[in-house]
Amino acid sequence: MKNDATFSMRIKNWYGHDKNFARLLIIFILVVVAFSIINPSKFLSVANFQSMVYQFPEFGLMSLGVMLTMLLGGIDLSVVGMANLTAITAASTLVAFVPEGASDGQTMMVIVFAVALGIIVGSAAGFLNGNLVSRLHIPPILATLGSQQLFTGIGLIITQGSSISRLPAMYAETGKTLVAGFIPLALFIFIGAVIVLSIILNKTTFGTSLYMMGSNPVASKFSGLNNTAVTNKAYMLSGTLSAIAGLIMLVNYNSAKPDYGSAYTLQCILIVVLGGVNPNGGFGKVGGVALAILILQVLSSGLNLFPTISNFYRQLIWGGVLLAVLTLNYFTELREKKRISTSYKDDKPKETAKA
C-alpha cells in the first residue's frame, strides 16, 4: 500500500510539474494506440514510420522558428516563404555550377556552397523580418505576411513559376544519409535543433531575455534589455531554421518551387499553440512543441489510413483543432486566474478592528 501511495504521489507531482507536457504525452500515447488498433498492419509498418521520420522535420523546424517569435508575443507567417526561397537558391546554385560529368569532389564542394548560401539567404530573410518588427514597429502579423508574399514573389521571378529539378543525385543521396546506420540525417538535424534551442532558452542570457520581453516588453526595456537586438535575433533564428527546413524539402522533393508546403503555415501555428506556447508571449517550452509536432505527424499519417477522408478536409481539421485549443487555453487561463484570486483572498490576513 505504501509503494502504491508513493507511486501515485510521484505521478501527481510529475503531472503538476508540467501539466501541458503531461497532457500532450497522454494524447500522443492515446493517438498511437488508437491507430495501432484500427489498422495495425499499415500504421505499425516500417514503411509508415520511415515516411513519418522523413516528413515531420520539414514543418517541425519551421514550427520551432514560429515558437521563438511567438515567445516574444509576435508571430512569423513567412516561414514557408523563407524555406522555399532557400530551396530555390540552393537548387539554382546546384544546377548552375555542377556540370555534367563533374567529379564527386567538385559536386560536393558545390553542394556545401549551395547549402551555406541557402542558410545565409534564410537568415537574412529572418533578419529583415526582425527589423520590420523592431525598428519600423510594423505589427508582426502584417510584417511577416507581407514578407511571405515578397519571398514567394522573388521565388516566382527566379523560377518563372515552374519547378527547378534535375539536381545532382549526390545531393539527395547525402541528404538521405543514415547517421549511425539507422537515424535519417533529417531526424538527426531536427533532434539537434531541439536540443540546441532547449539550451539557448534555458541556459543563456538570450533565452532569459526572450521570456522577459515576451512577458512584458516595456519592463524589459526599462530593465536595460535591448529589445531590438532580442527581436532581431529571434526572427533571424526563425529564418535559419526555416532555411534548414527548405534544404530538407529540397532533398525530399528533389526539386524546388515557390508554392511547396503552402499548408505548413497553419500547421506550424497549430503545433506551437498546441505545444503550450502562449500567443501573447512569455511562456512556452521546446519539449511541448516537439511533442505537438509528433502528435500532428501521427494524426496526419493516421488520416491517410482512411481513403474516404479526402486531403481537402485537412485544412478544415487543422483549423478546427486550432480554434478548439485556443478556446480551451482561454478557459484554462481564466480558471487559473480565478483560483489564484480566490487563494489570495483566503490567505489575506484579516484586519483587526481598532480598539
C-alpha positions as a Markdown table, in Angstrom:
| # | Residue | x | y | z |
|---|---|---|---|---|
| 1 | Met | 0.0 | 0.0 | 0.0 |
| 2 | Lys | 2.8 | 2.4 | 0.8 |
| 3 | Asn | 4.5 | 1.7 | -2.5 |
| 4 | Asp | 1.2 | 2.4 | -4.3 |
| 5 | Ala | 0.8 | 5.7 | -2.4 |
| 6 | Thr | 4.4 | 6.7 | -3.3 |
| 7 | Phe | 3.9 | 5.8 | -7.0 |
| 8 | Ser | 0.6 | 7.8 | -7.0 |
| 9 | Met | 2.4 | 10.8 | -5.4 |
| 10 | Arg | 5.2 | 10.6 | -8.0 |
| 11 | Ile | 2.6 | 10.6 | -10.8 |
| 12 | Lys | 0.8 | 13.5 | -9.3 |
| 13 | Asn | 4.0 | 15.5 | -8.8 |
| 14 | Trp | 5.1 | 14.8 | -12.4 |
| 15 | Tyr | 1.8 | 15.9 | -13.8 |
| 16 | Gly | 1.7 | 19.0 | -11.7 |
| 17 | His | 5.3 | 19.9 | -12.7 |
| 18 | Asp | 4.3 | 20.5 | -16.3 |
| 19 | Lys | 0.6 | 19.9 | -16.9 |
| 20 | Asn | 0.7 | 20.8 | -20.6 |
| 21 | Phe | 3.5 | 18.4 | -21.4 |
| 22 | Ala | 1.8 | 15.6 | -19.4 |
| 23 | Arg | -1.5 | 16.2 | -21.3 |
| 24 | Leu | 0.3 | 16.1 | -24.7 |
| 25 | Leu | 2.2 | 12.9 | -23.7 |
| 26 | Ile | -1.2 | 11.3 | -22.8 |
| 27 | Ile | -2.7 | 12.5 | -26.1 |
| 28 | Phe | 0.2 | 11.2 | -28.1 |
| 29 | Ile | 0.0 | 7.7 | -26.4 |
| 30 | Leu | -3.8 | 7.5 | -27.0 |
| 31 | Val | -3.5 | 8.5 | -30.7 |
| 32 | Val | -0.7 | 6.0 | -31.3 |
| 33 | Val | -2.7 | 3.2 | -29.6 |
| 34 | Ala | -5.9 | 4.1 | -31.4 |
| 35 | Phe | -4.4 | 4.0 | -34.9 |
| 36 | Ser | -2.5 | 0.8 | -33.9 |
| 37 | Ile | -5.8 | -0.9 | -33.1 |
| 38 | Ile | -7.7 | 0.5 | -36.1 |
| 39 | Asn | -5.2 | -0.6 | -38.7 |
| 40 | Pro | -2.1 | -2.2 | -37.2 |
| 41 | Ser | -0.8 | -3.7 | -40.5 |
| 42 | Lys | -0.4 | -0.3 | -42.1 |
| 43 | Phe | 0.2 | 2.1 | -39.2 |
| 44 | Leu | 2.8 | -0.1 | -37.5 |
| 45 | Ser | 4.6 | -0.9 | -40.7 |
| 46 | Val | 8.3 | 0.1 | -41.2 |
| 47 | Ala | 7.3 | 2.0 | -44.4 |
| 48 | Asn | 4.9 | 4.2 | -42.5 |
| 49 | Phe | 7.4 | 5.0 | -39.7 |
| 50 | Gln | 10.1 | 5.8 | -42.3 |
| 51 | Ser | 7.7 | 8.1 | -44.1 |
| 52 | Met | 6.9 | 9.9 | -40.9 |
| 53 | Val | 10.6 | 10.3 | -39.9 |
| 54 | Tyr | 11.5 | 11.8 | -43.3 |
| 55 | Gln | 8.4 | 14.1 | -43.3 |
| 56 | Phe | 8.0 | 15.9 | -40.0 |
| 57 | Pro | 11.4 | 17.5 | -39.7 |
| 58 | Glu | 10.3 | 19.9 | -42.6 |
| 59 | Phe | 7.4 | 21.5 | -40.7 |
| 60 | Gly | 9.0 | 20.7 | -37.3 |
| 61 | Leu | 11.9 | 23.0 | -37.9 |
| 62 | Met | 9.6 | 25.8 | -39.1 |
| 63 | Ser | 7.4 | 25.3 | -36.0 |
| 64 | Leu | 10.4 | 25.8 | -33.8 |
| 65 | Gly | 11.0 | 29.1 | -35.6 |
| 66 | Val | 7.4 | 30.2 | -35.1 |
| 67 | Met | 7.8 | 29.3 | -31.4 |
| 68 | Leu | 10.7 | 31.6 | -31.0 |
| 69 | Thr | 8.8 | 34.6 | -32.4 |
| 70 | Met | 5.6 | 33.7 | -30.5 |
| 71 | Leu | 7.6 | 33.7 | -27.2 |
| 72 | Leu | 8.2 | 37.4 | -28.0 |
| 73 | Gly | 4.5 | 37.9 | -28.4 |
| 74 | Gly | 4.9 | 38.1 | -32.2 |
| 75 | Ile | 4.5 | 35.6 | -35.0 |
| 76 | Asp | 6.2 | 34.5 | -38.2 |
| 77 | Leu | 3.9 | 33.8 | -41.1 |
| 78 | Ser | 6.8 | 33.8 | -43.6 |
| 79 | Val | 8.5 | 30.5 | -42.6 |
| 80 | Val | 7.2 | 28.7 | -45.7 |
| 81 | Gly | 8.3 | 31.5 | -48.0 |
| 82 | Met | 11.8 | 31.6 | -46.4 |
| 83 | Ala | 12.1 | 27.8 | -46.7 |
| 84 | Asn | 11.1 | 27.8 | -50.4 |
| 85 | Leu | 13.4 | 30.8 | -51.2 |
| 86 | Thr | 16.2 | 28.9 | -49.6 |
| 87 | Ala | 15.5 | 25.7 | -51.6 |
| 88 | Ile | 15.2 | 27.7 | -54.8 |
| 89 | Thr | 18.5 | 29.5 | -54.1 |
| 90 | Ala | 20.3 | 26.2 | -53.4 |
| 91 | Ala | 18.7 | 24.4 | -56.3 |
| 92 | Ser | 19.6 | 27.2 | -58.7 |
| 93 | Thr | 23.2 | 27.1 | -57.5 |
| 94 | Leu | 23.5 | 23.3 | -57.9 |
| 95 | Val | 22.1 | 23.4 | -61.4 |
| 96 | Ala | 24.3 | 26.3 | -62.5 |
| 97 | Phe | 27.6 | 25.1 | -61.0 |
| 98 | Val | 27.5 | 21.4 | -61.3 |
| 99 | Pro | 28.3 | 20.5 | -64.9 |
| 100 | Glu | 27.5 | 17.1 | -66.4 |
| 101 | Gly | 30.3 | 14.6 | -65.7 |
| 102 | Ala | 31.5 | 16.6 | -62.7 |
| 103 | Ser | 33.7 | 14.6 | -60.2 |
| 104 | Asp | 32.3 | 13.7 | -56.8 |
| 105 | Gly | 34.7 | 16.1 | -55.1 |
| 106 | Gln | 33.7 | 19.0 | -57.3 |
| 107 | Thr | 30.0 | 18.2 | -56.8 |
| 108 | Met | 30.4 | 18.0 | -53.0 |
| 109 | Met | 32.1 | 21.4 | -52.9 |
| 110 | Val | 29.2 | 23.0 | -54.8 |
| 111 | Ile | 26.7 | 21.2 | -52.5 |
| 112 | Val | 28.4 | 22.7 | -49.4 |
| 113 | Phe | 28.5 | 26.1 | -51.1 |
| 114 | Ala | 24.8 | 25.9 | -52.0 |
| 115 | Val | 23.8 | 24.8 | -48.5 |
| 116 | Ala | 25.8 | 27.6 | -46.9 |
| 117 | Leu | 24.3 | 30.1 | -49.4 |
| 118 | Gly | 20.8 | 28.9 | -48.7 |
| 119 | Ile | 21.2 | 29.2 | -44.9 |
| 120 | Ile | 22.6 | 32.8 | -45.4 |
| 121 | Val | 19.6 | 33.7 | -47.5 |
| 122 | Gly | 17.2 | 32.3 | -44.9 |
| 123 | Ser | 19.0 | 34.1 | -42.0 |
| 124 | Ala | 19.0 | 37.3 | -44.0 |
| 125 | Ala | 15.2 | 37.0 | -44.7 |
| 126 | Gly | 14.7 | 36.5 | -40.9 |
| 127 | Phe | 16.8 | 39.5 | -40.1 |
| 128 | Leu | 14.7 | 41.5 | -42.5 |
| 129 | Asn | 11.5 | 40.4 | -40.6 |
| 130 | Gly | 13.1 | 41.3 | -37.3 |
| 131 | Asn | 14.0 | 44.8 | -38.4 |
| 132 | Leu | 10.5 | 45.4 | -39.8 |
| 133 | Val | 9.1 | 44.5 | -36.4 |
| 134 | Ser | 11.7 | 46.0 | -34.1 |
| 135 | Arg | 12.8 | 49.2 | -35.9 |
| 136 | Leu | 9.8 | 50.1 | -38.1 |
| 137 | His | 7.3 | 48.8 | -35.5 |
| 138 | Ile | 5.1 | 47.1 | -38.0 |
| 139 | Pro | 2.8 | 44.5 | -36.3 |
| 140 | Pro | 4.4 | 41.1 | -36.7 |
| 141 | Ile | 1.4 | 39.5 | -38.3 |
| 142 | Leu | 1.4 | 42.2 | -41.1 |
| 143 | Ala | 5.2 | 42.4 | -41.4 |
| 144 | Thr | 5.6 | 38.6 | -41.9 |
| 145 | Leu | 2.5 | 38.3 | -44.1 |
| 146 | Gly | 4.0 | 40.9 | -46.4 |
| 147 | Ser | 7.4 | 39.3 | -46.4 |
| 148 | Gln | 5.9 | 35.9 | -47.1 |
| 149 | Gln | 4.4 | 37.4 | -50.3 |
| 150 | Leu | 7.7 | 39.1 | -51.0 |
| 151 | Phe | 9.8 | 35.9 | -50.7 |
| 152 | Thr | 7.2 | 33.9 | -52.8 |
| 153 | Gly | 7.3 | 36.6 | -55.4 |
| 154 | Ile | 11.1 | 36.5 | -55.6 |
| 155 | Gly | 10.9 | 32.7 | -56.0 |
| 156 | Leu | 8.3 | 33.1 | -58.8 |
| 157 | Ile | 10.6 | 35.5 | -60.6 |
| 158 | Ile | 13.6 | 33.2 | -60.3 |
| 159 | Thr | 11.7 | 30.0 | -61.4 |
| 160 | Gln | 9.3 | 31.7 | -63.8 |
| 161 | Gly | 6.5 | 29.7 | -62.0 |
| 162 | Ser | 8.0 | 26.3 | -62.8 |
| 163 | Ser | 10.0 | 23.9 | -60.6 |
| 164 | Ile | 13.8 | 23.6 | -60.6 |
| 165 | Ser | 14.7 | 20.0 | -60.9 |
| 166 | Arg | 17.5 | 17.8 | -62.4 |
| 167 | Leu | 19.6 | 18.3 | -59.3 |
| 168 | Pro | 22.8 | 16.3 | -58.8 |
| 169 | Ala | 22.0 | 12.8 | -57.5 |
| 170 | Met | 24.6 | 13.3 | -54.8 |
| 171 | Tyr | 22.6 | 16.0 | -53.0 |
| 172 | Ala | 19.6 | 13.7 | -52.4 |
| 173 | Glu | 21.9 | 10.8 | -51.5 |
| 174 | Thr | 23.8 | 13.0 | -49.0 |
| 175 | Gly | 20.5 | 14.3 | -47.5 |
| 176 | Lys | 19.1 | 10.8 | -47.0 |
| 177 | Thr | 22.2 | 9.6 | -45.3 |
| 178 | Leu | 21.6 | 7.4 | -42.2 |
| 179 | Val | 23.5 | 8.6 | -39.2 |
| 180 | Ala | 24.9 | 5.7 | -37.1 |
| 181 | Gly | 23.3 | 3.4 | -39.7 |
| 182 | Phe | 19.7 | 3.9 | -38.8 |
| 183 | Ile | 18.9 | 7.6 | -38.0 |
| 184 | Pro | 18.0 | 9.7 | -41.1 |
| 185 | Leu | 20.0 | 12.8 | -41.3 |
| 186 | Ala | 16.9 | 15.0 | -41.3 |
| 187 | Leu | 15.8 | 13.5 | -38.0 |
| 188 | Phe | 19.2 | 13.9 | -36.6 |
| 189 | Ile | 19.2 | 17.6 | -37.6 |
| 190 | Phe | 15.7 | 18.0 | -36.0 |
| 191 | Ile | 16.8 | 16.4 | -32.7 |
| 192 | Gly | 19.9 | 18.6 | -32.7 |
| 193 | Ala | 17.8 | 21.7 | -33.3 |
| 194 | Val | 15.5 | 20.8 | -30.4 |
| 195 | Ile | 18.5 | 20.2 | -28.0 |
| 196 | Val | 20.3 | 23.4 | -29.1 |
| 197 | Leu | 17.1 | 25.5 | -28.7 |
| 198 | Ser | 16.4 | 24.0 | -25.3 |
| 199 | Ile | 19.9 | 25.0 | -24.1 |
| 200 | Ile | 19.5 | 28.5 | -25.6 |
| 201 | Leu | 16.1 | 29.1 | -24.0 |
| 202 | Asn | 17.0 | 27.7 | -20.6 |
| 203 | Lys | 20.7 | 28.3 | -20.1 |
| 204 | Thr | 21.6 | 31.5 | -21.9 |
| 205 | Thr | 21.1 | 35.2 | -21.4 |
| 206 | Phe | 19.3 | 35.5 | -24.7 |
| 207 | Gly | 16.8 | 32.9 | -23.7 |
| 208 | Thr | 16.0 | 34.7 | -20.4 |
| 209 | Ser | 15.7 | 38.0 | -22.3 |
| 210 | Leu | 13.3 | 36.4 | -24.8 |
| 211 | Tyr | 11.0 | 35.3 | -22.0 |
| 212 | Met | 11.3 | 38.6 | -20.2 |
| 213 | Met | 10.5 | 40.6 | -23.3 |
| 214 | Gly | 7.6 | 38.3 | -24.1 |
| 215 | Ser | 6.1 | 38.7 | -20.7 |
| 216 | Asn | 6.5 | 42.5 | -20.5 |
| 217 | Pro | 8.3 | 44.4 | -23.3 |
| 218 | Val | 8.1 | 47.7 | -21.5 |
| 219 | Ala | 9.5 | 46.4 | -18.3 |
| 220 | Ser | 12.3 | 44.5 | -20.1 |
| 221 | Lys | 13.2 | 47.8 | -21.9 |
| 222 | Phe | 13.4 | 49.7 | -18.7 |
| 223 | Ser | 15.4 | 46.9 | -17.1 |
| 224 | Gly | 18.2 | 47.5 | -19.6 |
| 225 | Leu | 17.4 | 44.9 | -22.2 |
| 226 | Asn | 18.0 | 45.7 | -25.9 |
| 227 | Asn | 14.6 | 44.7 | -27.2 |
| 228 | Thr | 15.6 | 45.5 | -30.8 |
| 229 | Ala | 18.5 | 43.1 | -30.7 |
| 230 | Val | 16.5 | 40.3 | -29.0 |
| 231 | Thr | 13.8 | 40.7 | -31.6 |
| 232 | Asn | 16.2 | 40.6 | -34.5 |
| 233 | Lys | 18.0 | 37.5 | -33.1 |
| 234 | Ala | 14.7 | 35.7 | -32.6 |
| 235 | Tyr | 13.5 | 36.3 | -36.2 |
| 236 | Met | 16.9 | 35.6 | -37.6 |
| 237 | Leu | 16.9 | 32.2 | -35.8 |
| 238 | Ser | 13.5 | 31.6 | -37.2 |
| 239 | Gly | 14.8 | 32.3 | -40.7 |
| 240 | Thr | 17.8 | 30.0 | -40.1 |
| 241 | Leu | 15.5 | 27.1 | -39.0 |
| 242 | Ser | 13.2 | 27.7 | -42.0 |
| 243 | Ala | 16.3 | 27.7 | -44.3 |
| 244 | Ile | 17.3 | 24.3 | -42.9 |
| 245 | Ala | 13.7 | 23.1 | -43.4 |
| 246 | Gly | 13.9 | 24.3 | -47.0 |
| 247 | Leu | 17.0 | 22.3 | -47.6 |
| 248 | Ile | 15.4 | 19.2 | -46.3 |
| 249 | Met | 12.3 | 19.8 | -48.5 |
| 250 | Leu | 14.7 | 20.0 | -51.4 |
| 251 | Val | 16.1 | 16.6 | -50.5 |
| 252 | Asn | 12.6 | 15.1 | -50.2 |
| 253 | Tyr | 11.1 | 16.6 | -53.3 |
| 254 | Asn | 14.3 | 16.6 | -55.4 |
| 255 | Ser | 13.1 | 19.9 | -56.8 |
| 256 | Ala | 12.2 | 23.5 | -55.7 |
| 257 | Lys | 9.1 | 25.6 | -56.3 |
| 258 | Pro | 7.7 | 28.7 | -54.6 |
| 259 | Asp | 4.4 | 27.0 | -53.6 |
| 260 | Tyr | 5.7 | 23.9 | -51.9 |
| 261 | Gly | 4.5 | 23.3 | -48.4 |
| 262 | Ser | 1.8 | 26.0 | -48.6 |
| 263 | Ala | -0.3 | 24.2 | -46.0 |
| 264 | Tyr | 2.6 | 24.2 | -43.4 |
| 265 | Thr | 1.9 | 27.8 | -42.2 |
| 266 | Leu | -1.4 | 26.9 | -40.4 |
| 267 | Gln | 0.1 | 23.6 | -39.3 |
| 268 | Cys | 3.1 | 25.3 | -37.7 |
| 269 | Ile | 0.9 | 27.8 | -35.8 |
| 270 | Leu | -1.4 | 24.9 | -34.6 |
| 271 | Ile | 1.7 | 23.0 | -33.4 |
| 272 | Val | 3.1 | 25.9 | -31.4 |
| 273 | Val | -0.2 | 26.7 | -29.7 |
| 274 | Leu | -0.9 | 23.0 | -29.1 |
| 275 | Gly | 2.6 | 22.7 | -27.6 |
| 276 | Gly | 1.7 | 25.2 | -24.9 |
| 277 | Val | 3.2 | 28.4 | -26.2 |
| 278 | Asn | 1.2 | 31.5 | -25.1 |
| 279 | Pro | 0.3 | 33.5 | -28.3 |
| 280 | Asn | 0.7 | 36.7 | -26.2 |
| 281 | Gly | 4.3 | 35.7 | -25.4 |
| 282 | Gly | 6.4 | 34.9 | -22.3 |
| 283 | Phe | 5.6 | 31.3 | -21.8 |
| 284 | Gly | 6.3 | 28.0 | -23.7 |
| 285 | Lys | 8.8 | 25.2 | -23.8 |
| 286 | Val | 10.6 | 23.4 | -26.6 |
| 287 | Gly | 9.6 | 20.0 | -25.2 |
| 288 | Gly | 5.9 | 20.7 | -25.6 |
| 289 | Val | 6.3 | 22.0 | -29.2 |
| 290 | Ala | 8.4 | 18.9 | -30.1 |
| 291 | Leu | 5.7 | 16.6 | -28.7 |
| 292 | Ala | 3.0 | 18.5 | -30.5 |
| 293 | Ile | 5.0 | 18.0 | -33.8 |
| 294 | Leu | 4.9 | 14.3 | -33.2 |
| 295 | Ile | 1.2 | 14.3 | -32.4 |
| 296 | Leu | 0.3 | 16.2 | -35.6 |
| 297 | Gln | 2.5 | 13.9 | -37.7 |
| 298 | Val | 0.9 | 10.8 | -36.2 |
| 299 | Leu | -2.6 | 12.3 | -36.8 |
| 300 | Ser | -1.7 | 13.1 | -40.4 |
| 301 | Ser | -0.3 | 9.7 | -41.1 |
| 302 | Gly | -3.3 | 8.1 | -39.4 |
| 303 | Leu | -5.7 | 10.0 | -41.5 |
| 304 | Asn | -4.0 | 8.6 | -44.6 |
| 305 | Leu | -5.2 | 5.2 | -43.4 |
| 306 | Phe | -8.8 | 6.2 | -44.3 |
| 307 | Pro | -9.2 | 6.6 | -48.1 |
| 308 | Thr | -12.7 | 8.1 | -47.6 |
| 309 | Ile | -11.2 | 11.1 | -45.8 |
| 310 | Ser | -10.1 | 13.5 | -48.6 |
| 311 | Asn | -6.9 | 15.6 | -48.2 |
| 312 | Phe | -9.2 | 18.6 | -48.8 |
| 313 | Tyr | -10.5 | 18.1 | -45.2 |
| 314 | Arg | -7.0 | 18.5 | -43.7 |
| 315 | Gln | -7.2 | 22.3 | -43.6 |
| 316 | Leu | -10.7 | 22.1 | -42.1 |
| 317 | Ile | -9.5 | 19.7 | -39.4 |
| 318 | Trp | -6.3 | 21.7 | -38.5 |
| 319 | Gly | -8.3 | 24.9 | -38.4 |
| 320 | Gly | -10.9 | 23.4 | -36.1 |
| 321 | Val | -8.3 | 21.9 | -33.8 |
| 322 | Leu | -6.5 | 25.3 | -33.6 |
| 323 | Leu | -9.7 | 27.1 | -32.6 |
| 324 | Ala | -10.5 | 24.3 | -30.1 |
| 325 | Val | -7.1 | 24.5 | -28.5 |
| 326 | Leu | -7.2 | 28.4 | -28.3 |
| 327 | Thr | -10.7 | 28.1 | -26.7 |
| 328 | Leu | -9.5 | 25.5 | -24.2 |
| 329 | Asn | -6.4 | 27.6 | -23.3 |
| 330 | Tyr | -8.6 | 30.6 | -22.7 |
| 331 | Phe | -10.9 | 28.9 | -20.2 |
| 332 | Thr | -7.9 | 27.2 | -18.6 |
| 333 | Glu | -6.2 | 30.5 | -18.0 |
| 334 | Leu | -9.5 | 32.0 | -16.8 |
| 335 | Arg | -9.9 | 29.2 | -14.3 |
| 336 | Glu | -6.3 | 29.6 | -13.1 |
| 337 | Lys | -6.7 | 33.3 | -12.6 |
| 338 | Lys | -9.9 | 32.7 | -10.5 |
| 339 | Arg | -8.1 | 30.1 | -8.5 |
| 340 | Ile | -5.2 | 32.4 | -7.8 |
| 341 | Ser | -7.6 | 35.3 | -6.9 |
| 342 | Thr | -9.6 | 33.1 | -4.5 |
| 343 | Ser | -6.4 | 31.7 | -2.9 |
| 344 | Tyr | -5.1 | 35.3 | -2.4 |
| 345 | Lys | -8.4 | 36.4 | -0.8 |
| 346 | Asp | -8.3 | 33.4 | 1.5 |
| 347 | Asp | -4.7 | 33.9 | 2.6 |
| 348 | Lys | -5.0 | 37.7 | 3.1 |
| 349 | Pro | -4.8 | 38.4 | 6.8 |
| 350 | Lys | -7.9 | 39.8 | 8.3 |
| 351 | Glu | -7.7 | 43.3 | 9.6 |
| 352 | Thr | -8.2 | 43.6 | 13.2 |
| 353 | Ala | -10.7 | 46.1 | 14.4 |
| 354 | Lys | -9.3 | 49.1 | 16.1 |
| 355 | Ala | -10.0 | 49.3 | 19.8 |
